[in-house]
CSV table of C-alpha atoms in Angstrom, one decimal:
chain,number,residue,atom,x,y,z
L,1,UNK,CA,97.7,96.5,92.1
L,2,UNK,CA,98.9,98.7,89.1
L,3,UNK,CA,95.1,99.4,88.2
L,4,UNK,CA,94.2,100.6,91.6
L,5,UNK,CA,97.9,102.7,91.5
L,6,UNK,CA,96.3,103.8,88.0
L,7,UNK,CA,93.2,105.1,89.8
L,8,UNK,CA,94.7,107.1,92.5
L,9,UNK,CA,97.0,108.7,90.3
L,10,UNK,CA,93.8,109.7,87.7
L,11,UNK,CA,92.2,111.2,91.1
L,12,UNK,CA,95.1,112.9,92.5
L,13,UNK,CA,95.3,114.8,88.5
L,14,UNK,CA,91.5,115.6,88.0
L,15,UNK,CA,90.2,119.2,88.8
L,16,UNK,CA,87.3,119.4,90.8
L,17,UNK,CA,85.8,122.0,89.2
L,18,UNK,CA,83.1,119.8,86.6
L,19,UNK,CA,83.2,122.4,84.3
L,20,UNK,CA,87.0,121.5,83.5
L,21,UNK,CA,86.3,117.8,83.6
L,22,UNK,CA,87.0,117.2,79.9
L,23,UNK,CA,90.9,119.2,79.7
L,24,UNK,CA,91.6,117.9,83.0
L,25,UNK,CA,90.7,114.1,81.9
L,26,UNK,CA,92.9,114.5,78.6
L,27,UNK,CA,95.8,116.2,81.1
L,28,UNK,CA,95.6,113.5,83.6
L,29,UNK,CA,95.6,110.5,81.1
L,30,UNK,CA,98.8,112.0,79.5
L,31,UNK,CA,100.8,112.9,83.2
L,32,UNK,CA,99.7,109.0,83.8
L,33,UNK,CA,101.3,107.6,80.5
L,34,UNK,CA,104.1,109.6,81.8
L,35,UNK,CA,104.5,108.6,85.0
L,36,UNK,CA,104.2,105.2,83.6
L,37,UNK,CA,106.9,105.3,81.2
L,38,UNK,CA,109.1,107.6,84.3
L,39,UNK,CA,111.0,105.3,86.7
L,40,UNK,CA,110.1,106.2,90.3
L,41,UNK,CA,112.9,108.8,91.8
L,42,UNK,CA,114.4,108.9,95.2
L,43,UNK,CA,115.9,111.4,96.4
L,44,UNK,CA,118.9,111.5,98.0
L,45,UNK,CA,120.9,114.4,99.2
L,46,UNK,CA,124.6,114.9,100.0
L,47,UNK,CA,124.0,115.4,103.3
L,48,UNK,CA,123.0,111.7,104.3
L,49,UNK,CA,125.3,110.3,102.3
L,50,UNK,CA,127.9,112.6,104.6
L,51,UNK,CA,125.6,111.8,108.0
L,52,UNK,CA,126.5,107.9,107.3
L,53,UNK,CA,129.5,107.6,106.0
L,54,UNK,CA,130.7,109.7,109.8
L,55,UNK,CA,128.9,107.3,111.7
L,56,UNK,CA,130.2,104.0,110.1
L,57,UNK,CA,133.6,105.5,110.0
L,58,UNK,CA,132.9,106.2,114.1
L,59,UNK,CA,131.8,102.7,114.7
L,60,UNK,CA,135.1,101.4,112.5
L,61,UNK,CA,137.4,103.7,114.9
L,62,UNK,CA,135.9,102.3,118.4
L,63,UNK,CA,136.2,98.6,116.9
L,64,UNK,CA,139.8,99.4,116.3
L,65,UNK,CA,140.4,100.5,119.8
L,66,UNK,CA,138.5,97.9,121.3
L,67,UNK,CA,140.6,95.2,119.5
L,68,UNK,CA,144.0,97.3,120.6
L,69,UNK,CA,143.0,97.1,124.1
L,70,UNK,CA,142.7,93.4,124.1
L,71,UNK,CA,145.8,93.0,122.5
L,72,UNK,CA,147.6,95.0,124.7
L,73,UNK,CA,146.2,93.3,128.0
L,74,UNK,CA,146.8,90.0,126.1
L,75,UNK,CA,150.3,90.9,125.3
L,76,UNK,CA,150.9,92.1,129.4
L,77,UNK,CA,149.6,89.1,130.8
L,78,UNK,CA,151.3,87.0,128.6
L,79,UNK,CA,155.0,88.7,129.8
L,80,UNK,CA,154.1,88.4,133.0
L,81,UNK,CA,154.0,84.3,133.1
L,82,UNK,CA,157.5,84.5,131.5
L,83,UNK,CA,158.5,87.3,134.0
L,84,UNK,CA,157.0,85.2,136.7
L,85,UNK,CA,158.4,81.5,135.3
L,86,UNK,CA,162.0,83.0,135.3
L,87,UNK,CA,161.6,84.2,138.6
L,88,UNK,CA,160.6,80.7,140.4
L,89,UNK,CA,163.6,79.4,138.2
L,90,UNK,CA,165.8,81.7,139.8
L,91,UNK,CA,165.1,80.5,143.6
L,92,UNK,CA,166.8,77.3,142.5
L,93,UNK,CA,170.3,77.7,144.3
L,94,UNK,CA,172.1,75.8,141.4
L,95,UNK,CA,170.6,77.4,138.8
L,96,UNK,CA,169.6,80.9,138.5
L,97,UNK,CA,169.3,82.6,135.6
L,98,UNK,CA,171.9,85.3,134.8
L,99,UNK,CA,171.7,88.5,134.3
L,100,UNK,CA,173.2,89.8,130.9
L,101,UNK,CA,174.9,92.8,132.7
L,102,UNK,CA,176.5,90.7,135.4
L,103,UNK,CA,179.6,90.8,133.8
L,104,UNK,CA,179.4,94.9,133.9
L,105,UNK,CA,178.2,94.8,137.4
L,106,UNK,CA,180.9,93.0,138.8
L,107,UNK,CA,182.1,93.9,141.6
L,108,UNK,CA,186.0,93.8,142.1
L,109,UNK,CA,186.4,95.8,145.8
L,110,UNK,CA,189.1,94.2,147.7
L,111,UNK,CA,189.3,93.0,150.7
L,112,UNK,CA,185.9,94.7,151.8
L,113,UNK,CA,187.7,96.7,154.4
L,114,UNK,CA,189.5,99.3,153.7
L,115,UNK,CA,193.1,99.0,155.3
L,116,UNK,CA,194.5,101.6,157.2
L,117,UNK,CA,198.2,103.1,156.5
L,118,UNK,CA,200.0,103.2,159.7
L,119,UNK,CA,204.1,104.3,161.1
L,120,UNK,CA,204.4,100.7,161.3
L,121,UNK,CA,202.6,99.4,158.1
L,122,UNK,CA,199.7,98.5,156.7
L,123,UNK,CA,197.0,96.6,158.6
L,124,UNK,CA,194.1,94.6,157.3
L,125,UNK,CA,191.2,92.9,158.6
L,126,UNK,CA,192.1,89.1,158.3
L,127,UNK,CA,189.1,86.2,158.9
L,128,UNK,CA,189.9,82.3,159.5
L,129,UNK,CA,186.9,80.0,159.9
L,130,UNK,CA,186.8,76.1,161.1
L,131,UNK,CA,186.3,72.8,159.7
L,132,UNK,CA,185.6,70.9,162.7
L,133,UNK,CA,184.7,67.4,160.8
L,134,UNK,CA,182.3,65.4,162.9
L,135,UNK,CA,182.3,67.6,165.6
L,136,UNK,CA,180.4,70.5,163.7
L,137,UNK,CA,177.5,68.8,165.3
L,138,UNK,CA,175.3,71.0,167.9
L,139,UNK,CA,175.5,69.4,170.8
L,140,UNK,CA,172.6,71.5,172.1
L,141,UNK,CA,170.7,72.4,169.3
L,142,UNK,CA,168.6,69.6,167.0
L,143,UNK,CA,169.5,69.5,163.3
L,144,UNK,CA,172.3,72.2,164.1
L,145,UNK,CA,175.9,72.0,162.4
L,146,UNK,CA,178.5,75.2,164.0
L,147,UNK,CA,181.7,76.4,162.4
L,148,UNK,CA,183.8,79.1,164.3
L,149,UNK,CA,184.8,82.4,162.6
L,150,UNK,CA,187.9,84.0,163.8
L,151,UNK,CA,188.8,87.5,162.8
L,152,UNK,CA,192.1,89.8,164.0
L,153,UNK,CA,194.2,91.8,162.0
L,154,UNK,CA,197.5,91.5,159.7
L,155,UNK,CA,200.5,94.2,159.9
L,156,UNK,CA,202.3,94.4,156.5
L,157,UNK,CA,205.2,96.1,156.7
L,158,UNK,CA,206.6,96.4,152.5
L,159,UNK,CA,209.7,97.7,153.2
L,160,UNK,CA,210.9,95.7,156.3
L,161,UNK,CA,208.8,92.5,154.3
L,162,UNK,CA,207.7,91.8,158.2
L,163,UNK,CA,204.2,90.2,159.0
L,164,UNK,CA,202.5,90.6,162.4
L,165,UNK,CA,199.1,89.0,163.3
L,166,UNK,CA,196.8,89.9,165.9
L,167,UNK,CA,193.5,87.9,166.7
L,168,UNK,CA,190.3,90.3,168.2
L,169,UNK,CA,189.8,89.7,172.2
L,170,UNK,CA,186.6,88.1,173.1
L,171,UNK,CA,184.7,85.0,172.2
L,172,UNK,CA,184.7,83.6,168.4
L,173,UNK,CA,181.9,83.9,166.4
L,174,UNK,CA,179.9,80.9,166.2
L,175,UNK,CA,177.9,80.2,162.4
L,176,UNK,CA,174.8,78.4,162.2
L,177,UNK,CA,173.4,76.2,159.9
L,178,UNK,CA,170.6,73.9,159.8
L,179,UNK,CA,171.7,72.4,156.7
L,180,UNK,CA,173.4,69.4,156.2
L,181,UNK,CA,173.9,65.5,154.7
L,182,UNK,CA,173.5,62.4,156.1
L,183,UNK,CA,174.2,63.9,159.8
L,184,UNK,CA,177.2,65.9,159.1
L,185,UNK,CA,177.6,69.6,157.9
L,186,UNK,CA,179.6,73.7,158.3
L,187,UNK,CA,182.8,71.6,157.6
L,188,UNK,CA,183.9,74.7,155.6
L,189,UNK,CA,187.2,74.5,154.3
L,190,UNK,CA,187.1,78.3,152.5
L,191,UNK,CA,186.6,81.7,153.3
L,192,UNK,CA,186.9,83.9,150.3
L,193,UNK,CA,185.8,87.4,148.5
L,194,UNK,CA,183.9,87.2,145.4
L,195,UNK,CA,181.8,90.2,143.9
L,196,UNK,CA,182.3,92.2,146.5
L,197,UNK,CA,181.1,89.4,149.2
L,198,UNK,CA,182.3,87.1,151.8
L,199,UNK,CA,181.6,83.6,151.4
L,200,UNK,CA,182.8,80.2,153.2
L,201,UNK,CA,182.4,76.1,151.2
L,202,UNK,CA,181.4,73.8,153.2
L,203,UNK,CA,183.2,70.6,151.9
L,204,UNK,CA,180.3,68.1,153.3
L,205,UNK,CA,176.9,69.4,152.0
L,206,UNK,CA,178.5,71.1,148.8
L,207,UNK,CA,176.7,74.3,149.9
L,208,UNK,CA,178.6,77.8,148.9
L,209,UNK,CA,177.3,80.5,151.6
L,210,UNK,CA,177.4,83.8,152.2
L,211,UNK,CA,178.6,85.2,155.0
L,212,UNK,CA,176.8,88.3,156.0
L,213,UNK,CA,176.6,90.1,159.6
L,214,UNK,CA,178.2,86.8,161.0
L,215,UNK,CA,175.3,84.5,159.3
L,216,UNK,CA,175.6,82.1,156.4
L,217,UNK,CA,173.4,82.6,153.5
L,218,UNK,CA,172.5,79.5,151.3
L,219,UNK,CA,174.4,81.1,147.7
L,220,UNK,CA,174.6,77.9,145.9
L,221,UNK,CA,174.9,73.9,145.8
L,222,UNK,CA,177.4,72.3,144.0
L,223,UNK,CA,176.5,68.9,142.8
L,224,UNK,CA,179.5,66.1,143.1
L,225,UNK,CA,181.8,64.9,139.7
L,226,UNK,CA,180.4,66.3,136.4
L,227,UNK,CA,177.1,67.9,138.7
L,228,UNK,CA,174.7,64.6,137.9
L,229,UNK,CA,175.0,62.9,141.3
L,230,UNK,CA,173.1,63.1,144.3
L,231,UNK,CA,176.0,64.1,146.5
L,232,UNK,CA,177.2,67.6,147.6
L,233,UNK,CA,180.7,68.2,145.8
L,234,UNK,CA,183.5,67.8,148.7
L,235,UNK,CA,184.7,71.5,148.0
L,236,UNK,CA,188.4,72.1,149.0
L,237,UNK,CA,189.2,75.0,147.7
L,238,UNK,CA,188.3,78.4,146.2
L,239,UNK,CA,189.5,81.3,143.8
L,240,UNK,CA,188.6,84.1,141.4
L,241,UNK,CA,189.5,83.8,138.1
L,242,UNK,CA,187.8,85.8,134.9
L,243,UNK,CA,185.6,87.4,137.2
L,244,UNK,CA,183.9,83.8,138.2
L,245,UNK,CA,184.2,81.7,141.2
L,246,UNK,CA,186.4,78.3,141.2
L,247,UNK,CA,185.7,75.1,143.5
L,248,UNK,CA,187.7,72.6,143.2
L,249,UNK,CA,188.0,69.0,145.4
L,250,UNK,CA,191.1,67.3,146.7
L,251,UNK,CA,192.2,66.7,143.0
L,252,UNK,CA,193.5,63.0,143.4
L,253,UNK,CA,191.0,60.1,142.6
L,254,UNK,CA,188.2,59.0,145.3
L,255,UNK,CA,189.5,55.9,147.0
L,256,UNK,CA,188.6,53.2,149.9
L,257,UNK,CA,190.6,53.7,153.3
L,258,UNK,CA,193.1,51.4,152.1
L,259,UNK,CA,193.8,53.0,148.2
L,260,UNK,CA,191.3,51.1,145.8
L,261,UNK,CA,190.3,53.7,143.4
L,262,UNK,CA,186.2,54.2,143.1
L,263,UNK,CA,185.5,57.6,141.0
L,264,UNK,CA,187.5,60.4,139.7
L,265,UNK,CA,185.0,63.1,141.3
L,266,UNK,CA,187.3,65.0,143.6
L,267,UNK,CA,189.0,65.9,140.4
L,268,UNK,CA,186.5,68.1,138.7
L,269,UNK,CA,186.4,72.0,139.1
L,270,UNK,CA,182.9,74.1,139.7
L,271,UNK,CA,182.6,77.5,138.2
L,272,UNK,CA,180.4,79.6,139.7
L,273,UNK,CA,179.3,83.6,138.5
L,274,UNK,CA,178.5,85.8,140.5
L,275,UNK,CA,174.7,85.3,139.9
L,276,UNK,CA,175.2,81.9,141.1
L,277,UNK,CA,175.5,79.8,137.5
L,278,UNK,CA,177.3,76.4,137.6
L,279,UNK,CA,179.4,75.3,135.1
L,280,UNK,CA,181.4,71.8,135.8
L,281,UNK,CA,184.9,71.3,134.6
L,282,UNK,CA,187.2,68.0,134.3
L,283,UNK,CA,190.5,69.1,135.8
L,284,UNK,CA,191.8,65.3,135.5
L,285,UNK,CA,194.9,65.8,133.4
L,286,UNK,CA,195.2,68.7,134.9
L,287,UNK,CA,195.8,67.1,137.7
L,288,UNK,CA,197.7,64.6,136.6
L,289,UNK,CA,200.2,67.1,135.0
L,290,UNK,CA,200.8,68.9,138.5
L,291,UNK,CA,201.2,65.6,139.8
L,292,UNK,CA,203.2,64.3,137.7
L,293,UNK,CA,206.1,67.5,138.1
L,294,UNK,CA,206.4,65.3,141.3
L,295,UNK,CA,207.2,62.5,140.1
L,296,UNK,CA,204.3,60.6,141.2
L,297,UNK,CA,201.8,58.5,139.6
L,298,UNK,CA,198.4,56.4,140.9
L,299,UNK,CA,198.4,54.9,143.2
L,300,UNK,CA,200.8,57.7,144.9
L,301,UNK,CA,198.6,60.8,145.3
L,302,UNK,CA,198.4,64.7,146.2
L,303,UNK,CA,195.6,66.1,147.8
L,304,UNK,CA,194.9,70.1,147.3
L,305,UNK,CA,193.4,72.4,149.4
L,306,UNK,CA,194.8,75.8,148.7
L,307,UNK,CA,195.1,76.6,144.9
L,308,UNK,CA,194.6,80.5,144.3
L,309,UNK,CA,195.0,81.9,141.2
L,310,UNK,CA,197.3,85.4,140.2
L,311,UNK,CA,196.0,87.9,137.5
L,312,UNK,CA,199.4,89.4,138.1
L,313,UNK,CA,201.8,86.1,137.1
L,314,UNK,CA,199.0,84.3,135.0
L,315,UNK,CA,199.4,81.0,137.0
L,316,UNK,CA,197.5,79.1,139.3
L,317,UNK,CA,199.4,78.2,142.6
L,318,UNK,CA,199.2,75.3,144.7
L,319,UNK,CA,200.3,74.7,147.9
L,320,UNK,CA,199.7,71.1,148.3
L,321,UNK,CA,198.0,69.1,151.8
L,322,UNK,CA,199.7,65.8,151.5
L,323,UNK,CA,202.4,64.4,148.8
L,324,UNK,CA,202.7,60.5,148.6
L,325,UNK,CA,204.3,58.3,146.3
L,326,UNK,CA,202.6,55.4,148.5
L,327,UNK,CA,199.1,54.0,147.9
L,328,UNK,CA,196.3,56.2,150.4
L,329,UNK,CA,195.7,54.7,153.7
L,330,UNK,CA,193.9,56.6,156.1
L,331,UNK,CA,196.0,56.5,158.9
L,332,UNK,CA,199.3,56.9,157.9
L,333,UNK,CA,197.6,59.8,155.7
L,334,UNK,CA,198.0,62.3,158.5
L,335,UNK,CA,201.8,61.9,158.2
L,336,UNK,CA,202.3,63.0,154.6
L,337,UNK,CA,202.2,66.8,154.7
L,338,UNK,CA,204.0,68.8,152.1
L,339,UNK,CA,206.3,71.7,152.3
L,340,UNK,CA,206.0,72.6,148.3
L,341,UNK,CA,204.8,75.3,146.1
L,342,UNK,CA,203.4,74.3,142.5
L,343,UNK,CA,203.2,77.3,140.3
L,344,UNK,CA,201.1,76.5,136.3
L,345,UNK,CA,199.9,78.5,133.6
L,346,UNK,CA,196.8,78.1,132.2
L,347,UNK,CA,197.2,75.9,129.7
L,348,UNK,CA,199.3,73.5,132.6
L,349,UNK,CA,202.3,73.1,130.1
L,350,UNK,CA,204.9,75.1,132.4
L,351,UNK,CA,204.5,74.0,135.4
L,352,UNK,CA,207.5,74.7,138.1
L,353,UNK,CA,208.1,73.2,141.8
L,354,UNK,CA,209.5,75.0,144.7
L,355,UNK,CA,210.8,74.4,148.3
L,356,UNK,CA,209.0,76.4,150.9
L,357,UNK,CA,210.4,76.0,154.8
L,358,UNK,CA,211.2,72.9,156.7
L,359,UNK,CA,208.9,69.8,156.1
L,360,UNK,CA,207.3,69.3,159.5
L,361,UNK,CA,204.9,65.7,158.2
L,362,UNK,CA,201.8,66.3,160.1
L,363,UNK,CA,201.7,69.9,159.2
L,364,UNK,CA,199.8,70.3,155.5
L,365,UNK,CA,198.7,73.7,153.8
L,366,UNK,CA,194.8,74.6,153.7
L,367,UNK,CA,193.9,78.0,152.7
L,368,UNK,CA,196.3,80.9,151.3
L,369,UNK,CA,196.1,84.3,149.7
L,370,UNK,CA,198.3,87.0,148.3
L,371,UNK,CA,199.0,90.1,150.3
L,372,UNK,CA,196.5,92.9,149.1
L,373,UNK,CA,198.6,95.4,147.3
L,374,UNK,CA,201.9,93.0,147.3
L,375,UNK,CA,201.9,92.4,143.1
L,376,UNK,CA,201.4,89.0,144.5
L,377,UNK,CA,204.9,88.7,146.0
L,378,UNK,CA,203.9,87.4,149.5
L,379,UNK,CA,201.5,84.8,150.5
L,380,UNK,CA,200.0,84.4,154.0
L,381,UNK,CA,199.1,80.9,154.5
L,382,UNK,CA,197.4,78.7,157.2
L,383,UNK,CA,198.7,75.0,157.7
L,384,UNK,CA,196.6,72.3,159.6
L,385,UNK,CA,197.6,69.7,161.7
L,386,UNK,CA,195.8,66.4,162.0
L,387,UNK,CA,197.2,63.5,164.2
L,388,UNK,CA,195.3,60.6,166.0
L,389,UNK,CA,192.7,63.0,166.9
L,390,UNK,CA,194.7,65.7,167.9
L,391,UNK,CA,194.5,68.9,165.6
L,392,UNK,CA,195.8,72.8,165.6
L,393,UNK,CA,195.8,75.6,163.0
L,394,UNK,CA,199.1,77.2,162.6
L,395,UNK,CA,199.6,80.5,160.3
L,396,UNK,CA,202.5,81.4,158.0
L,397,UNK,CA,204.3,83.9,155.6
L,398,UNK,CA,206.8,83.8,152.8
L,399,UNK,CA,207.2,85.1,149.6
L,400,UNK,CA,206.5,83.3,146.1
L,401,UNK,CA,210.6,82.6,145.9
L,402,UNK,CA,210.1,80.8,149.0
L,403,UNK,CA,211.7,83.1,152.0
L,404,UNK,CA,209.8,82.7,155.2
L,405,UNK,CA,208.8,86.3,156.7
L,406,UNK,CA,206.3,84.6,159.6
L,407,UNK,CA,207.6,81.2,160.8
L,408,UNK,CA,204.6,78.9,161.7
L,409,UNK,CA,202.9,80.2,164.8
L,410,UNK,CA,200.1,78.6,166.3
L,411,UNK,CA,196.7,80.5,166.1
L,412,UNK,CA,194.4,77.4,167.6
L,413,UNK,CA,193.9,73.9,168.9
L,414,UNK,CA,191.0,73.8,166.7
L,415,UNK,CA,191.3,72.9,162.9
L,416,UNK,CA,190.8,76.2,160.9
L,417,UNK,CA,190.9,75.7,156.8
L,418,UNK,CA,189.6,79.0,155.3
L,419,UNK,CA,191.9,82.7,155.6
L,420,UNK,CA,190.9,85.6,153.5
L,421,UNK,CA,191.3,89.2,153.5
L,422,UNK,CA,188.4,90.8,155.2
């Protein structure tokens, strides 16, 4: 190989011209020895170098891209299973997840009506609605349960301190719900405002609706006792506290017909916010200490179904159903009504007792609230009557010292256990 390169670089150097054969052999021989002892030179100019380095830093750039763009669509897809998993976690009706600006968002408008200012006073929109028991049952429509809604209106008259109450002409509103637990269900015992809503418990299923255009709206299920069991919570009663929603039960202890205690569940407390979170409460000494102010001890008993809370005195009052010193029994039960007010602060270390009206023994209290714009000086109250198989609704007023400003008047035959300010 290098003796043929040798060759072709000897012809390549030689003149053609014979007569110059000799000086043109010496020339070529030395350029060869040269070329020999030269390494071979390449030449390269600025210009590729310049050409390149461009096009691999181009190729670098769209690689970078590339690899953004599949993060990025990586990254999206990725937040939308969370977005999406939070979302089928939220349907749960006794679970959704909260909202971190909830607590901002709260909605404090009460009642929802505005009330009008009149010569005579000032009138609001007022709502009762029933707890029929058993006889919630359609008796036309399949897997139907029915509560009635009654709405009228309230005079308040501040300086006169007298109470009027007027009930809308026409038929009642009928609610429907297709909801219910082992055949029974609507038994609402509530009707309150929360977050700018109406809702209504129903003390059967556990269910918390909302009432909207004269329909009930599945809000929540409260679970009974500590929220474990299998049972809808036998809700009683309802108030706002904190900007959250209490339920609570009867308060006593869970007994057979004739007083053998079986479960404390009636005396635990659901709070619920207003994006429908649950938190369960043990209210048992609670309890005990209101029922205690009476001088009563298991297996005497008190059972609660209109406890209302006042930002303005800082104290929870109770207007008791039934007060026994005796054991429960079932029957004589509908002859224990209660004629008392039980007023405790939060802690439940001053607690007080007071009289209000004329104890009438099958009459009990179900559902109360303050008078809108009163400083929480006057409750209107509804008392239920219960007896061998008989029942009426009657309504009430007094203030929180006890004077009576609407004796007991009877608004139905039927048994109506929630009021609110509508």
């Amino acid at each position: 190989m290098l003796v043929r390169s040798s060759i072709k670089l000897l012809q390549f150097y030689m003149p053609q011209d014979p007569q110059d054969s000799d000086s043109g052999e010496i020339m070529s021989l030395r350029e060869w020895r040269q070329a020999i002892r030269t390494p071979t030179t390449y030449r390269v100019g600025n210009r590729t170098l310049r050409i390149q380095t461009q096009f691999v830093s181009l190729v670098a750039f769209i690689g970078l891209v590339v690899l953004l763009v599949m993060y990025t669509y990586a990254v999206d897809h990725s937040t939308v299973s969370v977005e999406s998993l939070k979302n089928k976690s939220s349907v749960k009706p006794y679970m959704p997840v909260p909202t971190t600006s909830s607590h901002d968002n709260y909605n404090s408008t009460y009642p929802l009506t505005t009330p009008k200012r009149t010569p005579k006073g000032i009138l609001f929109r007022i709502g009762v609605v029933s707890d029929l028991d058993k006889g919630s049952r359609s008796k036309i429509e399949e897997f139907t349960w029915l509560s009635y809604y009654k709405k009228g209106s309230l005079l308040w008259n501040p300086v006169s301190k007298s109470i009027k109450v007027s009930w809308d002409a026409g038929d009642t509103t009928v609610l429907r719900s297709s909801i219910g637990e082992s055949g029974r269900g609507m038994e609402l015992s509530e009707l309150v405002v929360f977050n700018g809503k109406l809702y209504v418990v129903d003390d059967r299923t556990g269910i918390i609706y909302e009432l909207l255009d004269d329909e009930v709206i599945p809000f929540v299920m409260l679970n009974d006792g500590d929220g474990r069991m299998n049972k809808g919570f036998k809700s009683e009663w309802a108030a706002v506290k904190d900007r959250k929603l209490f339920v609570g039960g009867l308060g006593k202890e869970w007994t057979t017909n004739t007083g053998e205690a079986v479960n404390t569940h009636p005396q635990w407390v659901k709070t619920v916010s207003p994006t429908g979170e649950v938190e369960h409460h043990n209210w048992y000494h609670k309890y005990l200490s209101v029922r205690r102010m009476l001088g009563i001890e298991f297996p005497g008993y008190i059972t609660h179904e209109a406890v209302v809370w006042s930002d303005v005195h800082k104290c929870w009052f109770f207007l008791p159903r039934r007060c026994s010193k005796d054991s429960y029994n079932d029957v004589l039960d509908e002859t224990r009504g209660c004629n008392i007010m039980i007023t405790a602060d939060d802690t439940f270390t001053d607690i007080k007792v007071l009289h209000v009206g004329n104890l009438i023994p099958t009459h009990g209290f179900s559902s109360f609230k303050f008078i809108p714009g009163s400083s929480d000086q006057v409750i209107v109250a509804l008392r239920s009557e219960e007896n061998k198989g008989a029942t009426a609704t009657y309504i009430m007023g007094f203030d929180i010292m006890g004077k009576i400003l609407l004796p007991e008047t009877k608004i139905a035959d039927e048994k109506y256990e929630g009021f609110e300010f509508i």
